[in-house]
């Protein structure tokens, strides 16, 4: 994870115009055995150092942030282009750092603050439990799903257990039970049912599992899991890599019949800006619960990003994210209090 805020100026020689309290320092850093603390010590001789960050992922380019420009200038004048004894005699190459333009692929015009916790997100019915499983358990689950066969969708791979999820109808065929959920998820189900923060979860027999594998840059379109298909609680366990999940609360939604056998959700508001929008960071090994209002009335989706911005840090999606989504198939029509989003009450 590099600093999102600063970068090297484009080309040398422009520094005369730039006044900054932030320095871009090349040729030192963790990749050559020099810690941020050692770098901070060197620069503290010139003034108050607010922070030392990686400028990028090389481990040899660093941003040193001073409290004021004068200190930065003094450090630059004293240290640039000279060997520095305190960092093993390495020559430091120093320039003023300039603010990094945020990548449009990440921010574009539609950035949203990303919460780290459910309470910060503030959507009723969302719960996020960090480190719900251990790294060893994560490894075991990944090995177990990789030993099963994947079904390829256009951009991601999936596996279904308990009941097949049909992406065309966005529903399940309750008459076609595929069998019990695989034994490798038993410890996860056990932990969900005994989670003291989730009073009701102990009584719910989750019987459908969708495993999704997302390559970097691939997300999931905005949707509400079909009310008539699944019950109130939807759990999603994140493995292998991080992502953000975004939420939108529109003011109305409409279910319309498309053919005799199929009902589709029409997002009449698609171009509308009239919606609430929130986002949360999902680290690996965390489990997210959508229930109540969050489950029934908010669209959720994973933006198609290769990099997410979380609290001013760039977080790269890793080579894949695998999620295990546990749900309970609904046998009776949904009678939630969000009729405008409910296909059972259309
Ligand atoms: O990958 C996830 O965490 C969410 C998956 C999801 O929303 C779904 O399968 O309906
Ligand atoms: Fe979903």
XYZ file of C-alpha atoms and ligand atoms in Angstrom:
357
model
C 0.000 0.000 0.000
C 1.602 3.292 -1.057
C 0.847 6.870 -0.116
C -2.156 8.041 -2.087
C -1.418 11.644 -1.499
C 1.980 12.422 -2.984
C 4.228 11.527 -5.855
C 7.479 12.602 -7.510
C 7.112 15.746 -9.649
C 7.068 15.017 -13.389
C 10.699 15.517 -14.527
C 13.437 17.189 -12.552
C 14.127 20.878 -12.775
C 10.610 21.966 -12.003
C 11.307 22.062 -8.298
C 12.054 25.772 -8.337
C 8.341 26.404 -8.741
C 7.240 23.972 -6.088
C 7.074 24.753 -2.430
C 6.038 21.846 -0.359
C 6.435 20.498 3.122
C 6.537 16.989 1.625
C 9.660 15.397 0.148
C 9.980 12.544 -2.296
C 13.094 10.613 -1.274
C 14.546 7.956 -3.570
C 17.174 5.280 -2.861
C 16.263 4.315 0.677
C 13.499 2.340 2.342
C 12.489 -1.088 3.641
C 13.499 -2.867 0.411
C 17.156 -1.938 1.102
C 16.968 -2.613 4.831
C 16.239 0.938 6.033
C 13.153 1.325 8.186
C 10.759 4.263 8.186
C 11.883 4.997 11.734
C 15.549 5.272 10.640
C 14.517 7.590 7.801
C 12.429 9.654 10.156
C 15.450 10.029 12.495
C 17.579 11.418 9.662
C 14.976 14.001 8.639
C 13.990 14.995 12.183
C 17.300 16.878 12.377
C 15.693 19.516 10.112
C 12.295 19.976 11.732
C 9.136 18.218 12.873
C 8.410 15.145 10.740
C 4.652 14.436 10.514
C 5.012 11.107 8.784
C 7.079 8.807 6.599
C 5.241 6.754 3.950
C 5.982 4.498 1.024
C 5.740 6.581 -2.169
C 4.993 3.460 -4.175
C 5.417 -0.287 -3.962
C 9.175 -0.408 -4.736
C 10.140 -0.105 -1.075
C 12.930 2.331 -2.061
C 10.936 5.518 -2.626
C 9.617 7.343 0.365
C 7.560 10.389 1.177
C 8.734 12.406 4.170
C 6.123 14.904 5.381
C 7.304 17.862 7.441
C 5.070 20.216 9.387
C 6.398 23.177 7.417
C 8.054 24.019 4.121
C 11.184 25.561 5.662
C 12.183 22.297 7.306
C 11.579 20.411 4.062
C 13.734 22.913 2.177
C 16.526 22.660 4.748
C 16.503 18.858 4.520
C 16.469 18.905 0.741
C 19.379 21.346 0.570
C 21.438 19.394 3.075
C 20.782 15.834 1.956
C 19.971 15.713 -1.759
C 22.565 14.016 -3.939
C 24.921 13.298 -1.051
C 25.843 10.086 0.745
C 24.075 9.861 4.094
C 25.970 8.055 6.861
C 22.814 7.307 8.861
C 21.384 5.208 6.031
C 24.492 3.174 5.312
C 26.197 5.830 3.165
C 23.505 5.682 0.468
C 23.068 8.664 -1.843
C 19.636 10.173 -1.277
C 17.852 11.706 -4.243
C 15.320 14.184 -2.963
C 12.663 16.302 -4.636
C 9.592 18.092 -3.420
C 6.591 15.788 -3.568
C 3.510 16.966 -5.394
C -0.051 15.870 -4.707
C -0.889 12.744 -6.641
C -3.887 13.078 -8.938
C -6.243 10.357 -7.801
C -6.739 7.704 -10.482
C -9.984 8.269 -12.303
C -10.510 4.523 -12.585
C -10.807 4.522 -8.826
C -12.373 7.812 -7.997
C -13.749 9.117 -11.269
C -16.532 11.465 -10.446
C -18.185 9.101 -8.067
C -15.986 8.579 -5.056
C -17.549 7.728 -1.748
C -16.019 7.554 1.726
C -15.329 3.962 2.652
C -16.184 2.914 6.197
C -14.131 0.389 8.099
C -16.871 -0.698 10.465
C -20.595 -1.320 10.303
C -21.289 1.379 12.882
C -19.434 3.920 10.753
C -21.371 2.719 7.682
C -24.603 3.323 9.546
C -27.041 1.204 7.560
C -29.548 -0.589 9.799
C -29.061 -4.347 9.526
C -25.411 -4.382 8.373
C -22.950 -6.164 10.660
C -19.280 -6.777 9.918
C -17.115 -9.112 11.958
C -13.383 -8.876 11.335
C -11.172 -11.970 11.653
C -14.185 -14.231 11.790
C -11.905 -17.089 10.746
C -8.162 -17.646 11.180
C -5.615 -17.548 8.322
C -5.317 -21.348 8.624
C -9.062 -21.782 8.274
C -9.039 -19.403 5.318
C -6.338 -21.492 3.634
C -8.343 -24.658 4.289
C -11.537 -23.181 2.830
C -9.725 -21.957 -0.277
C -8.134 -25.366 -0.790
C -11.530 -27.038 -0.328
C -13.331 -24.864 -2.880
C -10.430 -25.150 -5.312
C -10.737 -28.921 -5.111
C -14.346 -28.630 -6.369
C -15.336 -27.694 -9.872
C -16.065 -24.107 -10.801
C -18.720 -22.866 -13.166
C -17.487 -20.041 -15.403
C -19.657 -16.959 -15.782
C -18.556 -14.245 -18.183
C -16.204 -12.523 -15.740
C -16.077 -14.628 -12.611
C -16.384 -18.242 -11.447
C -19.010 -19.609 -9.086
C -20.024 -22.737 -7.209
C -23.464 -23.423 -5.777
C -24.341 -25.730 -2.920
C -27.690 -26.652 -1.409
C -29.641 -25.061 -4.243
C -28.505 -23.784 -7.626
C -28.908 -20.038 -8.028
C -30.271 -19.148 -11.466
C -28.826 -15.824 -12.660
C -31.578 -15.307 -15.237
C -34.463 -15.482 -12.818
C -32.339 -14.435 -9.842
C -34.047 -17.170 -7.938
C -33.665 -20.802 -6.868
C -35.689 -23.875 -7.679
C -36.758 -25.050 -4.231
C -37.774 -28.435 -5.649
C -34.215 -29.202 -6.733
C -32.269 -29.728 -3.555
C -28.623 -30.468 -4.344
C -27.944 -31.850 -0.871
C -26.533 -30.584 2.382
C -23.914 -27.844 2.452
C -20.394 -29.314 2.212
C -18.712 -30.416 5.432
C -15.823 -27.985 4.927
C -18.138 -25.072 5.830
C -19.444 -26.742 9.017
C -17.088 -24.783 11.342
C -18.197 -21.501 9.724
C -21.883 -22.379 10.127
C -21.258 -23.397 13.718
C -19.533 -20.079 14.453
C -22.385 -18.130 12.856
C -24.972 -19.970 14.902
C -23.129 -19.407 18.172
C -22.147 -15.797 17.534
C -23.333 -14.009 20.657
C -23.892 -10.701 18.831
C -26.376 -12.441 16.531
C -29.247 -13.615 18.693
C -31.384 -14.933 15.863
C -28.640 -16.541 13.812
C -28.611 -19.646 16.000
C -32.123 -20.519 14.870
C -31.558 -20.113 11.162
C -30.654 -23.159 9.133
C -28.634 -21.706 6.281
C -29.076 -24.077 3.349
C -27.741 -22.318 0.263
C -24.128 -21.397 -0.431
C -22.786 -19.463 -3.397
C -19.027 -19.295 -3.805
C -17.843 -16.415 -5.981
C -14.334 -15.949 -7.283
C -13.561 -12.427 -8.501
C -10.376 -11.666 -10.453
C -8.899 -8.186 -9.896
C -11.030 -5.486 -11.532
C -14.157 -7.613 -11.501
C -17.039 -6.709 -9.230
C -20.733 -7.352 -8.967
C -23.592 -5.239 -10.322
C -26.021 -3.473 -7.988
C -28.778 -5.781 -6.803
C -31.012 -6.710 -3.924
C -31.001 -10.456 -3.358
C -34.464 -11.518 -4.496
C -36.841 -11.308 -1.561
C -38.873 -14.358 -2.593
C -35.709 -16.458 -2.965
C -33.966 -15.990 0.356
C -34.690 -15.231 4.000
C -33.773 -12.271 6.151
C -30.106 -12.988 6.846
C -27.399 -13.077 4.205
C -23.838 -13.792 5.315
C -20.840 -13.188 3.122
C -17.420 -14.441 4.167
C -14.472 -12.832 2.362
C -11.375 -14.869 1.558
C -8.027 -14.294 -0.154
C -8.339 -10.610 -1.034
C -9.985 -7.333 -0.046
C -12.615 -5.267 -1.802
C -15.136 -2.615 -0.993
C -18.880 -3.123 -1.074
C -21.102 -0.205 -1.921
C -24.757 0.311 -1.028
C -27.493 2.431 -2.545
C -30.894 3.202 -1.109
C -33.189 4.376 -3.872
C -36.521 5.834 -3.155
C -38.506 3.315 -5.115
C -38.123 0.076 -7.006
C -40.506 -1.811 -9.220
C -40.940 -5.485 -10.031
C -42.407 -6.118 -13.464
C -43.267 -9.337 -15.318
C -41.079 -9.805 -18.385
C -42.580 -13.072 -19.519
C -44.918 -15.565 -17.935
C -42.070 -17.281 -16.115
C -39.852 -14.393 -15.280
C -40.123 -11.283 -13.210
C -37.408 -8.677 -13.338
C -36.522 -5.786 -11.171
C -36.720 -2.530 -13.084
C -34.416 0.116 -11.796
C -36.392 3.077 -12.998
C -34.055 5.221 -11.003
C -30.929 4.003 -12.792
C -29.885 7.457 -13.921
C -31.147 9.090 -10.813
C -28.773 10.705 -8.394
C -31.532 10.638 -5.856
C -30.217 7.880 -3.660
C -28.214 7.432 -0.483
C -24.831 5.893 -1.076
C -22.408 4.241 1.366
C -19.401 1.917 1.180
C -17.607 -0.474 3.505
C -14.211 -2.174 3.325
C -14.309 -5.972 3.413
C -10.936 -7.419 4.430
C -10.187 -11.110 3.952
C -11.468 -13.345 6.759
C -14.244 -10.913 7.657
C -17.901 -11.859 7.499
C -20.606 -9.406 6.497
C -24.234 -9.839 7.505
C -27.017 -8.114 5.603
C -30.328 -8.229 7.424
C -33.507 -6.180 7.808
C -33.430 -2.853 5.986
C -29.933 -3.484 4.563
C -31.003 -6.814 3.111
C -34.432 -5.783 1.812
C -34.153 -2.147 0.805
C -30.534 -1.359 -0.093
C -28.853 -2.399 -3.333
C -25.375 -3.767 -2.755
C -22.577 -4.145 -5.274
C -18.845 -4.457 -5.669
C -17.388 -1.772 -7.943
C -15.268 -3.027 -10.837
C -12.033 -1.598 -9.441
C -8.458 -2.884 -9.467
C -7.656 -0.520 -6.628
C -9.881 0.875 -3.902
C -9.284 4.009 -1.887
C -9.862 3.453 1.776
C -9.119 6.275 4.211
C -6.635 7.831 1.762
C -4.748 4.577 1.197
C -4.709 2.748 -2.094
C -5.676 -0.863 -1.561
C -4.954 -3.082 -4.504
C -7.339 -5.971 -5.117
C -5.248 -9.113 -4.960
C -5.058 -11.804 -7.602
C -8.487 -12.937 -6.511
C -11.176 -12.511 -3.909
C -13.295 -15.524 -3.030
C -16.535 -15.036 -1.134
C -18.805 -17.594 0.485
C -22.380 -16.283 0.650
C -24.691 -18.234 2.946
C -28.443 -17.806 2.713
C -31.638 -19.586 3.738
C -33.932 -20.481 0.866
C -37.412 -19.058 1.395
C -40.371 -21.462 1.263
C -43.130 -18.918 1.870
C -43.661 -15.558 0.148
C -41.736 -12.681 1.636
C -43.807 -10.355 3.772
C -41.172 -7.767 4.609
C -42.008 -4.164 5.330
C -40.286 -2.956 2.152
C -43.057 -3.812 -0.307
C -41.690 -1.476 -2.990
C -38.593 -3.701 -3.313
C -40.396 -6.992 -2.780
C -41.227 -9.356 -5.651
C -43.529 -11.346 -3.328
C -45.677 -8.269 -2.745
C -45.646 -6.764 -6.224
O -19.215 -11.468 -2.978
C -19.912 -11.024 -2.087
O -19.462 -10.737 -0.965
C -21.367 -10.724 -2.305
C -22.075 -11.676 -3.186
C -23.508 -11.296 -3.390
O -23.923 -10.210 -3.120
C -24.442 -12.257 -3.940
O -24.022 -13.372 -4.312
O -25.645 -11.939 -4.019
Fe -26.075 -10.130 -3.084
